[in-house]
Short mmCIF file of C-alpha atoms in Angstrom, two decimals:
data_model
loop_
_atom_site.label_atom_id
_atom_site.label_comp_id
_atom_site.label_asym_id
_atom_site.label_seq_id
_atom_site.Cartn_x
_atom_site.Cartn_y
_atom_site.Cartn_z
CA UNK A 1 20.02 55.49 -25.19
CA UNK A 2 18.55 55.88 -21.68
CA UNK A 3 17.22 52.32 -21.87
CA UNK A 4 20.73 51.02 -22.64
CA UNK A 5 22.15 52.94 -19.68
CA UNK A 6 19.42 51.56 -17.42
CA UNK A 7 20.08 48.02 -18.64
CA UNK A 8 23.82 48.39 -18.04
CA UNK A 9 23.14 49.82 -14.59
CA UNK A 10 20.79 46.96 -13.71
CA UNK A 11 23.31 44.44 -15.00
CA UNK A 12 26.12 46.00 -12.95
CA UNK A 13 23.92 46.00 -9.85
CA UNK A 14 22.99 42.36 -10.32
CA UNK A 15 26.58 41.31 -10.92
CA UNK A 16 27.59 43.25 -7.83
CA UNK A 17 25.04 41.35 -5.76
CA UNK A 18 26.32 38.04 -7.09
CA UNK A 19 29.92 39.07 -6.50
CA UNK A 20 29.06 39.92 -2.91
CA UNK A 21 27.27 36.64 -2.38
CA UNK A 22 30.08 34.66 -4.00
CA UNK A 23 32.74 36.40 -1.92
CA UNK A 24 30.81 35.80 1.31
CA UNK A 25 30.42 32.12 0.54
CA UNK A 26 34.03 31.80 -0.52
CA UNK A 27 35.24 33.46 2.67
CA UNK A 28 33.27 30.93 4.67
CA UNK A 29 34.82 28.08 2.70
CA UNK A 30 38.25 29.57 3.38
CA UNK A 31 37.44 29.42 7.06
CA UNK A 32 36.50 25.76 6.72
CA UNK A 33 39.76 24.92 4.99
CA UNK A 34 41.71 26.74 7.69
CA UNK A 35 40.02 24.64 10.33
CA UNK A 36 37.82 27.45 11.58
CA UNK A 37 34.14 27.24 12.23
CA UNK A 38 31.59 28.43 9.69
CA UNK A 39 28.63 30.71 10.43
CA UNK A 40 25.39 28.83 10.90
CA UNK A 41 23.74 30.88 8.17
CA UNK A 42 24.85 32.65 5.03
CA UNK A 43 22.86 35.32 3.24
CA UNK A 44 22.36 34.12 -0.30
CA UNK A 45 21.00 36.87 -2.55
CA UNK A 46 19.11 35.27 -5.38
CA UNK A 47 18.88 36.80 -8.82
CA UNK A 48 16.48 39.56 -9.66
CA UNK A 49 16.75 39.47 -13.43
CA UNK A 50 18.04 36.92 -15.92
CA UNK A 51 21.81 37.15 -16.19
CA UNK A 52 24.23 36.39 -18.96
CA UNK A 53 26.06 33.22 -17.95
CA UNK A 54 29.24 34.44 -19.59
CA UNK A 55 29.75 36.95 -16.78
CA UNK A 56 29.58 34.43 -13.95
CA UNK A 57 32.35 32.09 -12.89
CA UNK A 58 32.89 29.12 -10.65
CA UNK A 59 35.57 29.40 -7.98
CA UNK A 60 37.81 26.86 -9.64
CA UNK A 61 37.40 26.59 -13.37
CA UNK A 62 36.95 29.01 -16.20
CA UNK A 63 33.44 27.93 -17.18
CA UNK A 64 30.45 29.78 -15.85
CA UNK A 65 28.60 28.25 -12.95
CA UNK A 66 24.84 28.65 -12.73
CA UNK A 67 24.69 30.74 -9.58
CA UNK A 68 21.80 32.43 -11.33
CA UNK A 69 19.90 29.16 -11.09
CA UNK A 70 19.56 29.13 -7.32
CA UNK A 71 15.99 30.41 -7.62
CA UNK A 72 12.97 28.31 -8.46
CA UNK A 73 12.03 30.43 -11.46
CA UNK A 74 12.67 33.74 -13.23
CA UNK A 75 10.38 35.87 -11.07
CA UNK A 76 11.73 38.34 -8.51
CA UNK A 77 12.85 36.64 -5.32
CA UNK A 78 13.89 38.50 -2.23
CA UNK A 79 17.05 37.70 -0.32
CA UNK A 80 16.73 34.48 1.64
CA UNK A 81 18.68 32.85 4.40
CA UNK A 82 19.76 29.26 3.83
CA UNK A 83 21.22 26.97 6.44
CA UNK A 84 24.80 26.13 5.55
CA UNK A 85 25.38 23.14 7.73
CA UNK A 86 23.77 19.74 7.62
CA UNK A 87 22.74 18.26 10.93
CA UNK A 88 26.14 16.66 11.34
CA UNK A 89 28.24 19.84 11.17
CA UNK A 90 27.28 22.67 13.52
CA UNK A 91 29.23 25.84 12.83
CA UNK A 92 29.19 28.96 14.90
CA UNK A 93 32.19 31.27 14.56
CA UNK A 94 32.36 33.68 11.60
CA UNK A 95 35.41 33.82 9.38
CA UNK A 96 36.68 37.40 9.44
CA UNK A 97 39.15 37.16 6.54
CA UNK A 98 38.54 39.55 3.68
CA UNK A 99 38.78 38.38 0.11
CA UNK A 100 39.99 41.35 -1.92
CA UNK A 101 39.42 39.98 -5.37
CA UNK A 102 36.68 40.13 -7.95
CA UNK A 103 34.90 37.08 -9.30
CA UNK A 104 35.33 38.47 -12.78
CA UNK A 105 38.70 36.73 -12.93
CA UNK A 106 38.35 33.10 -11.97
CA UNK A 107 42.00 32.40 -11.31
CA UNK A 108 42.19 34.78 -8.37
CA UNK A 109 39.43 33.26 -6.20
CA UNK A 110 40.82 29.83 -6.97
CA UNK A 111 44.28 30.87 -5.90
CA UNK A 112 42.94 32.38 -2.68
CA UNK A 113 41.14 29.18 -1.75
CA UNK A 114 44.15 27.11 -2.77
CA UNK A 115 46.42 29.19 -0.54
CA UNK A 116 44.00 29.00 2.35
CA UNK A 117 43.78 25.23 2.04
CA UNK A 118 47.53 24.99 2.47
CA UNK A 119 47.06 26.51 5.94
CA UNK A 120 44.37 24.01 6.83
CA UNK A 121 46.35 20.80 6.99
CA UNK A 122 45.15 18.32 9.55
CA UNK A 123 48.58 18.39 11.22
CA UNK A 124 48.50 22.09 12.21
CA UNK A 125 49.33 22.31 15.89
CA UNK A 126 46.19 24.32 16.70
CA UNK A 127 43.99 21.68 15.08
CA UNK A 128 45.83 18.87 16.85
CA UNK A 129 45.17 20.62 20.15
CA UNK A 130 41.47 20.89 19.31
CA UNK A 131 41.28 17.18 18.49
CA UNK A 132 43.18 16.33 21.66
CA UNK A 133 40.76 18.39 23.76
CA UNK A 134 37.70 16.72 22.22
CA UNK A 135 39.11 13.20 22.49
CA UNK A 136 40.50 13.55 26.03
CA UNK A 137 37.16 13.92 27.75
CA UNK A 138 35.34 11.05 29.41
CA UNK A 139 32.50 11.63 26.95
CA UNK A 140 33.35 12.60 23.38
CA UNK A 141 30.91 15.12 21.91
CA UNK A 142 30.39 13.78 18.41
CA UNK A 143 29.12 17.04 16.94
CA UNK A 144 32.38 18.75 17.84
CA UNK A 145 34.40 15.80 16.54
CA UNK A 146 32.51 15.83 13.22
CA UNK A 147 33.11 19.54 12.80
CA UNK A 148 36.86 19.04 13.25
CA UNK A 149 37.11 15.84 11.22
CA UNK A 150 35.35 17.34 8.20
CA UNK A 151 38.51 19.31 7.37
CA UNK A 152 40.88 16.39 7.92
CA UNK A 153 42.13 14.26 10.80
CA UNK A 154 45.78 13.98 11.96
CA UNK A 155 47.13 10.64 10.78
CA UNK A 156 47.88 9.18 14.19
CA UNK A 157 44.44 10.13 15.52
CA UNK A 158 42.52 8.79 12.53
CA UNK A 159 41.92 5.22 13.81
CA UNK A 160 40.35 6.48 17.04
CA UNK A 161 38.37 9.24 15.31
CA UNK A 162 36.97 6.94 12.63
CA UNK A 163 35.81 4.36 15.18
CA UNK A 164 33.99 7.09 17.06
CA UNK A 165 32.46 8.77 14.01
CA UNK A 166 31.03 5.46 12.81
CA UNK A 167 29.61 4.56 16.21
CA UNK A 168 31.75 1.44 16.45
CA UNK A 169 33.58 2.68 19.53
CA UNK A 170 31.41 4.22 22.29
CA UNK A 171 31.80 7.89 23.10
CA UNK A 172 32.24 6.98 26.77
CA UNK A 173 35.96 6.32 27.19
CA UNK A 174 35.35 4.11 30.24
CA UNK A 175 33.40 1.64 28.11
CA UNK A 176 35.52 1.81 24.97
CA UNK A 177 38.12 -0.86 25.65
CA UNK A 178 35.55 -3.40 26.80
CA UNK A 179 33.27 -2.84 23.81
CA UNK A 180 36.13 -3.16 21.31
CA UNK A 181 37.33 -6.36 22.97
CA UNK A 182 33.85 -7.88 22.78
CA UNK A 183 33.30 -6.83 19.17
CA UNK A 184 36.65 -8.24 18.11
CA UNK A 185 35.85 -11.59 19.72
CA UNK A 186 32.48 -11.58 17.99
CA UNK A 187 34.24 -11.13 14.64
CA UNK A 188 36.56 -14.06 15.38
CA UNK A 189 33.55 -16.23 16.19
CA UNK A 190 31.97 -15.24 12.88
CA UNK A 191 35.11 -16.15 10.93
CA UNK A 192 35.39 -19.47 12.76
CA UNK A 193 31.75 -20.30 12.14
CA UNK A 194 31.43 -19.26 8.50
CA UNK A 195 34.88 -18.90 6.93
CA UNK A 196 37.12 -21.53 8.52
CA UNK A 197 35.01 -24.42 7.29
CA UNK A 198 35.28 -26.79 4.30
CA UNK A 199 33.29 -26.06 1.15
CA UNK A 200 31.20 -29.16 1.82
CA UNK A 201 29.51 -27.21 4.62
CA UNK A 202 28.68 -24.23 2.38
CA UNK A 203 25.73 -23.78 0.07
CA UNK A 204 26.30 -23.38 -3.66
CA UNK A 205 25.60 -19.66 -3.39
CA UNK A 206 28.14 -19.31 -0.60
CA UNK A 207 30.77 -21.17 -2.61
CA UNK A 208 30.18 -18.93 -5.62
CA UNK A 209 30.30 -15.81 -3.46
CA UNK A 210 33.58 -16.84 -1.85
CA UNK A 211 35.06 -17.56 -5.28
CA UNK A 212 34.02 -14.13 -6.55
CA UNK A 213 35.61 -12.48 -3.52
CA UNK A 214 38.79 -14.49 -4.08
CA UNK A 215 38.86 -13.25 -7.68
CA UNK A 216 38.28 -9.60 -6.73
CA UNK A 217 40.79 -9.31 -3.89
CA UNK A 218 43.88 -9.40 -6.16
CA UNK A 219 42.25 -6.68 -8.28
CA UNK A 220 41.82 -4.37 -5.32
CA UNK A 221 43.87 -1.14 -5.55
CA UNK A 222 46.29 -2.77 -8.04
CA UNK A 223 48.49 0.34 -8.20
CA UNK A 224 49.51 -0.12 -4.54
CA UNK A 225 51.96 -3.05 -4.16
CA UNK A 226 50.99 -3.58 -0.52
CA UNK A 227 47.60 -4.93 -1.57
CA UNK A 228 49.27 -7.59 -3.70
CA UNK A 229 50.71 -9.31 -0.63
CA UNK A 230 49.01 -12.73 -0.16
CA UNK A 231 48.42 -12.09 3.55
CA UNK A 232 46.69 -8.81 2.76
CA UNK A 233 44.42 -10.44 0.21
CA UNK A 234 43.58 -13.23 2.66
CA UNK A 235 42.58 -10.66 5.29
CA UNK A 236 40.39 -8.81 2.78
CA UNK A 237 38.80 -12.13 1.79
CA UNK A 238 37.90 -12.98 5.40
CA UNK A 239 36.46 -9.51 6.08
CA UNK A 240 34.38 -9.45 2.90
CA UNK A 241 33.07 -12.99 3.26
CA UNK A 242 32.12 -12.47 6.91
CA UNK A 243 30.33 -9.24 5.99
CA UNK A 244 28.48 -10.84 3.07
CA UNK A 245 27.32 -13.80 5.14
CA UNK A 246 26.00 -11.52 7.85
CA UNK A 247 24.23 -9.29 5.31
CA UNK A 248 22.22 -11.70 3.13
CA UNK A 249 19.95 -8.95 1.73
CA UNK A 250 22.78 -7.83 -0.50
CA UNK A 251 25.51 -10.43 -0.12
CA UNK A 252 28.81 -9.56 -1.71
CA UNK A 253 28.70 -6.97 -4.49
CA UNK A 254 31.74 -6.04 -6.57
CA UNK A 255 33.01 -2.69 -5.38
CA UNK A 256 32.60 -3.41 -1.68
CA UNK A 257 36.15 -4.79 -1.80
CA UNK A 258 37.35 -1.25 -2.52
CA UNK A 259 35.46 0.12 0.47
CA UNK A 260 37.42 -2.03 2.91
CA UNK A 261 40.81 -0.62 1.87
CA UNK A 262 40.70 2.79 3.63
CA UNK A 263 39.75 1.09 6.88
CA UNK A 264 42.46 -1.51 6.40
CA UNK A 265 45.33 0.95 6.00
CA UNK A 266 44.06 3.26 8.75
CA UNK A 267 43.78 0.52 11.36
CA UNK A 268 47.06 -1.06 10.28
CA UNK A 269 48.74 2.30 10.84
CA UNK A 270 48.34 1.71 14.58
CA UNK A 271 50.83 -1.15 14.30
CA UNK A 272 52.97 -0.35 11.23
CA UNK A 273 55.06 2.81 10.80
CA UNK A 274 56.39 4.65 7.78
CA UNK A 275 55.18 4.48 4.20
CA UNK A 276 52.66 1.89 3.08
CA UNK A 277 55.19 0.98 0.39
CA UNK A 278 57.36 -0.54 3.14
CA UNK A 279 54.61 -2.32 5.06
CA UNK A 280 54.48 -6.10 5.34
CA UNK A 281 51.89 -8.18 7.14
CA UNK A 282 54.53 -10.66 8.28
CA UNK A 283 55.66 -8.07 10.84
CA UNK A 284 52.39 -8.44 12.74
CA UNK A 285 51.20 -11.04 15.23
CA UNK A 286 48.01 -12.96 14.51
CA UNK A 287 46.25 -11.09 17.34
CA UNK A 288 47.04 -7.71 15.79
CA UNK A 289 45.90 -8.89 12.37
CA UNK A 290 42.66 -10.15 13.91
CA UNK A 291 42.10 -6.79 15.60
CA UNK A 292 42.61 -4.93 12.32
CA UNK A 293 40.25 -7.27 10.47
CA UNK A 294 37.60 -6.96 13.17
CA UNK A 295 37.76 -3.17 13.16
CA UNK A 296 37.48 -3.16 9.36
CA UNK A 297 34.52 -5.52 9.47
CA UNK A 298 32.57 -3.49 12.01
CA UNK A 299 33.37 -0.11 10.45
CA UNK A 300 32.43 -1.37 6.99
CA UNK A 301 29.16 -2.62 8.48
CA UNK A 302 28.47 0.75 10.10
CA UNK A 303 29.25 2.62 6.88
CA UNK A 304 27.03 0.45 4.72
CA UNK A 305 24.18 0.43 7.23
CA UNK A 306 23.46 3.95 5.97
CA UNK A 307 23.58 2.84 2.33
CA UNK A 308 21.74 -0.45 2.42
CA UNK A 309 19.90 0.02 -0.85
CA UNK A 310 23.15 0.86 -2.66
CA UNK A 311 24.06 -2.82 -2.77
CA UNK A 312 20.76 -4.69 -2.79
CA UNK A 313 19.32 -6.12 -6.01
CA UNK A 314 19.56 -3.61 -8.91
CA UNK A 315 21.26 -1.18 -6.50
CA UNK A 316 18.35 1.31 -6.47
CA UNK A 317 20.07 3.66 -4.02
CA UNK A 318 22.92 4.28 -6.42
CA UNK A 319 20.57 4.75 -9.36
CA UNK A 320 18.64 7.35 -7.37
CA UNK A 321 21.80 9.29 -6.50
CA UNK A 322 23.03 9.17 -10.11
CA UNK A 323 19.78 10.81 -11.17
CA UNK A 324 20.24 13.51 -8.52
CA UNK A 325 23.80 14.08 -9.72
CA UNK A 326 22.57 14.55 -13.30
CA UNK A 327 19.99 17.10 -12.18
CA UNK A 328 22.45 18.97 -9.97
CA UNK A 329 25.02 19.24 -12.76
CA UNK A 330 22.28 20.56 -15.05
CA UNK A 331 21.51 23.32 -12.54
CA UNK A 332 25.14 24.24 -11.86
CA UNK A 333 26.61 23.98 -15.36
CA UNK A 334 23.96 23.59 -18.04
CA UNK A 335 26.44 23.79 -20.97
CA UNK A 336 28.25 20.68 -19.67
CA UNK A 337 24.98 18.90 -19.03
CA UNK A 338 23.65 19.77 -22.50
CA UNK A 339 26.86 18.70 -24.22
CA UNK A 340 26.87 15.31 -22.51
CA UNK A 341 23.22 14.82 -23.37
CA UNK A 342 23.79 15.83 -27.01
CA UNK A 343 26.61 13.31 -27.24
CA UNK A 344 24.34 10.58 -25.89
CA UNK A 345 26.37 10.01 -22.72
CA UNK A 346 24.37 8.76 -19.75
CA UNK A 347 25.54 9.58 -16.23
CA UNK A 348 25.13 5.92 -15.28
CA UNK A 349 27.92 5.06 -17.70
CA UNK A 350 30.54 6.72 -15.50
CA UNK A 351 28.97 7.86 -12.22
CA UNK A 352 27.69 4.43 -11.20
CA UNK A 353 31.26 3.38 -10.42
CA UNK A 354 31.83 6.59 -8.47
CA UNK A 355 28.94 5.87 -6.12
CA UNK A 356 29.67 2.14 -6.02
CA UNK A 357 33.32 2.63 -4.98
CA UNK A 358 33.07 6.14 -3.45
CA UNK A 359 35.75 7.56 -5.79
CA UNK A 360 38.46 5.19 -4.54
CA UNK A 361 39.28 4.18 -8.12
CA UNK A 362 39.29 7.76 -9.38
CA UNK A 363 41.92 9.48 -7.20
CA UNK A 364 45.42 8.56 -5.98
CA UNK A 365 45.14 6.17 -3.07
CA UNK A 366 47.19 8.41 -0.77
CA UNK A 367 44.34 10.96 -0.91
CA UNK A 368 41.57 8.50 -0.09
CA UNK A 369 41.84 8.65 3.70
CA UNK A 370 41.64 12.46 3.65
CA UNK A 371 38.52 12.24 1.49
CA UNK A 372 37.04 9.69 3.86
CA UNK A 373 37.57 12.00 6.83
CA UNK A 374 34.89 14.19 5.24
CA UNK A 375 32.74 11.21 4.28
CA UNK A 376 32.62 9.89 7.84
CA UNK A 377 32.16 13.36 9.35
CA UNK A 378 28.96 13.70 7.31
CA UNK A 379 27.42 10.74 9.11
CA UNK A 380 23.88 9.89 8.02
CA UNK A 381 23.91 12.82 5.58
CA UNK A 382 26.71 11.24 3.53
CA UNK A 383 24.67 9.74 0.65
CA UNK A 384 23.12 13.11 -0.24
CA UNK A 385 26.40 14.98 0.20
CA UNK A 386 28.11 12.54 -2.18
CA UNK A 387 26.03 14.09 -4.95
CA UNK A 388 27.66 17.48 -4.33
CA UNK A 389 31.16 16.04 -4.03
CA UNK A 390 30.78 14.13 -7.29
CA UNK A 391 29.32 17.16 -9.08
CA UNK A 392 32.32 19.19 -7.95
CA UNK A 393 34.64 16.39 -9.01
CA UNK A 394 33.10 16.12 -12.48
CA UNK A 395 33.01 19.88 -13.12
CA UNK A 396 36.71 20.17 -12.35
CA UNK A 397 37.04 19.33 -16.06
CA UNK A 398 34.14 21.44 -17.32
CA UNK A 399 36.09 22.98 -20.21
CA UNK A 400 37.66 19.72 -21.32
CA UNK A 401 34.37 17.82 -21.29
CA UNK A 402 32.72 20.22 -23.72
CA UNK A 403 35.42 19.61 -26.32
CA UNK A 404 35.01 15.82 -26.44
CA UNK A 405 32.76 13.62 -28.53
CA UNK A 406 31.01 10.53 -27.14
CA UNK A 407 33.89 8.08 -27.49
CA UNK A 408 36.39 10.59 -26.15
CA UNK A 409 34.10 11.37 -23.21
CA UNK A 410 33.82 7.70 -22.28
CA UNK A 411 37.58 7.25 -22.36
CA UNK A 412 38.26 10.50 -20.51
CA UNK A 413 35.81 9.80 -17.69
CA UNK A 414 37.11 6.27 -17.26
CA UNK A 415 40.65 7.56 -16.77
CA UNK A 416 40.46 11.03 -15.32
CA UNK A 417 43.81 12.86 -15.06
CA UNK A 418 44.10 12.79 -11.28
CA UNK A 419 47.37 10.85 -11.02
CA UNK A 420 49.29 13.98 -9.99
CA UNK A 421 46.67 15.33 -7.63
CA UNK A 422 47.67 16.53 -4.17
CA UNK A 423 45.71 17.62 -1.12
CA UNK A 424 45.18 21.01 -2.76
CA UNK A 425 43.08 19.64 -5.63
CA UNK A 426 41.05 17.49 -3.26
CA UNK A 427 40.41 20.45 -0.94
CA UNK A 428 39.14 22.43 -3.92
CA UNK A 429 36.67 19.67 -4.78
CA UNK A 430 35.42 19.57 -1.19
CA UNK A 431 35.18 23.36 -0.88
CA UNK A 432 33.08 23.63 -4.03
CA UNK A 433 30.86 20.80 -2.80
CA UNK A 434 30.39 22.60 0.50
CA UNK A 435 29.49 25.85 -1.29
CA UNK A 436 26.99 24.22 -3.61
CA UNK A 437 25.45 22.25 -0.77
CA UNK A 438 24.99 25.47 1.21
CA UNK A 439 23.38 27.16 -1.80
CA UNK A 440 21.20 24.39 -3.21
CA UNK A 441 20.43 21.83 -0.52
CA UNK A 442 17.44 23.70 0.89
CA UNK A 443 16.19 24.54 -2.60
CA UNK A 444 14.71 21.27 -3.84
CA UNK A 445 13.94 22.81 -7.23
CA UNK A 446 17.48 21.92 -8.31
CA UNK A 447 16.35 18.30 -8.40
CA UNK A 448 13.05 18.99 -10.13
CA UNK A 449 12.27 16.96 -13.20
#
């Protein structure tokens, strides 16, 4: 009888520790979504004894999340401090909000984060003032800009912010206009030299590559009518061919056409107003179109410079990240991982496209630029952080996945029910990714074989 009481007491104590740790982490995520800074460190209390998974919950879905797996093994581990931020996101100011809810009921933490995210829109006047202050200086401090951009960029500031985050535009405002002018002329020279020539002056490989690009452009974001305009497809074709010619190690790879589209709409937004549904390229002068294409070309180049082995032969970079995703999901939600393995479903069968196209094909296009604010704010750390975003994305449907057999899983993961998603759902994915990154990134055991 005494043993049972002791066991119950130990279990309550352990759950209390986990509740405290969860609430602390969740409060910090709330601060992120509200545009506040996050403490540089979070105390993460690791488990003392094995815990029943049925008592632990993720902040957004009713399945248990393996918070008890943050340790390297089952032995006693004392409380440790883990750095929350990657090198690209320095955080300093604590979030003082109190979360008065228990993790024993998953819907309450989720609702709290969801409510907080509604207050963190990129258009809040306080956030706009912060962006304005950072951008108005002669020298832009990129660390501060990354910290702000991670939570979303105001639409009209996005072109300028993205150019800076990618290193395409210099941080020195006195040099910016001259550098952009020179880069845009360099792009025009590239198009004139390699694109505006007859096929008789191309090699067979170049002809085949141009044909493949011409086939893929009409397939790009087919659900958005704007991308079906012939002038739009011609611009995409020039950008992609110029990029492929200048990057012979990979050449053109299907999927890169998707990666141009966020840049294209963001830089067009400097010249076209209103909804993308009402945009037409015929409203623009050839000079403006050339500027948009050049900015897309250079920003695509900067983005892919950090992912070079994602698009070389056999795409080893993507295969490596898919393996990391599989291991991370196993650590966070072993029942989902085990079910997929028992059904014979390989992560490569669905996650390869996620890494290849950076989720552009998986979520409504109107959410893509918000997602890419976070991508670009991560900088060089993006490839590794993608693993956490995609784990969070997949485990949004933890319950559903465990009810499906192999064929149903394949169909479900090819057409995920995101068509009605809003900013709230996307913010939840990002907040979970941030939490898991803060908990697991400095514990390499989560990727152990």
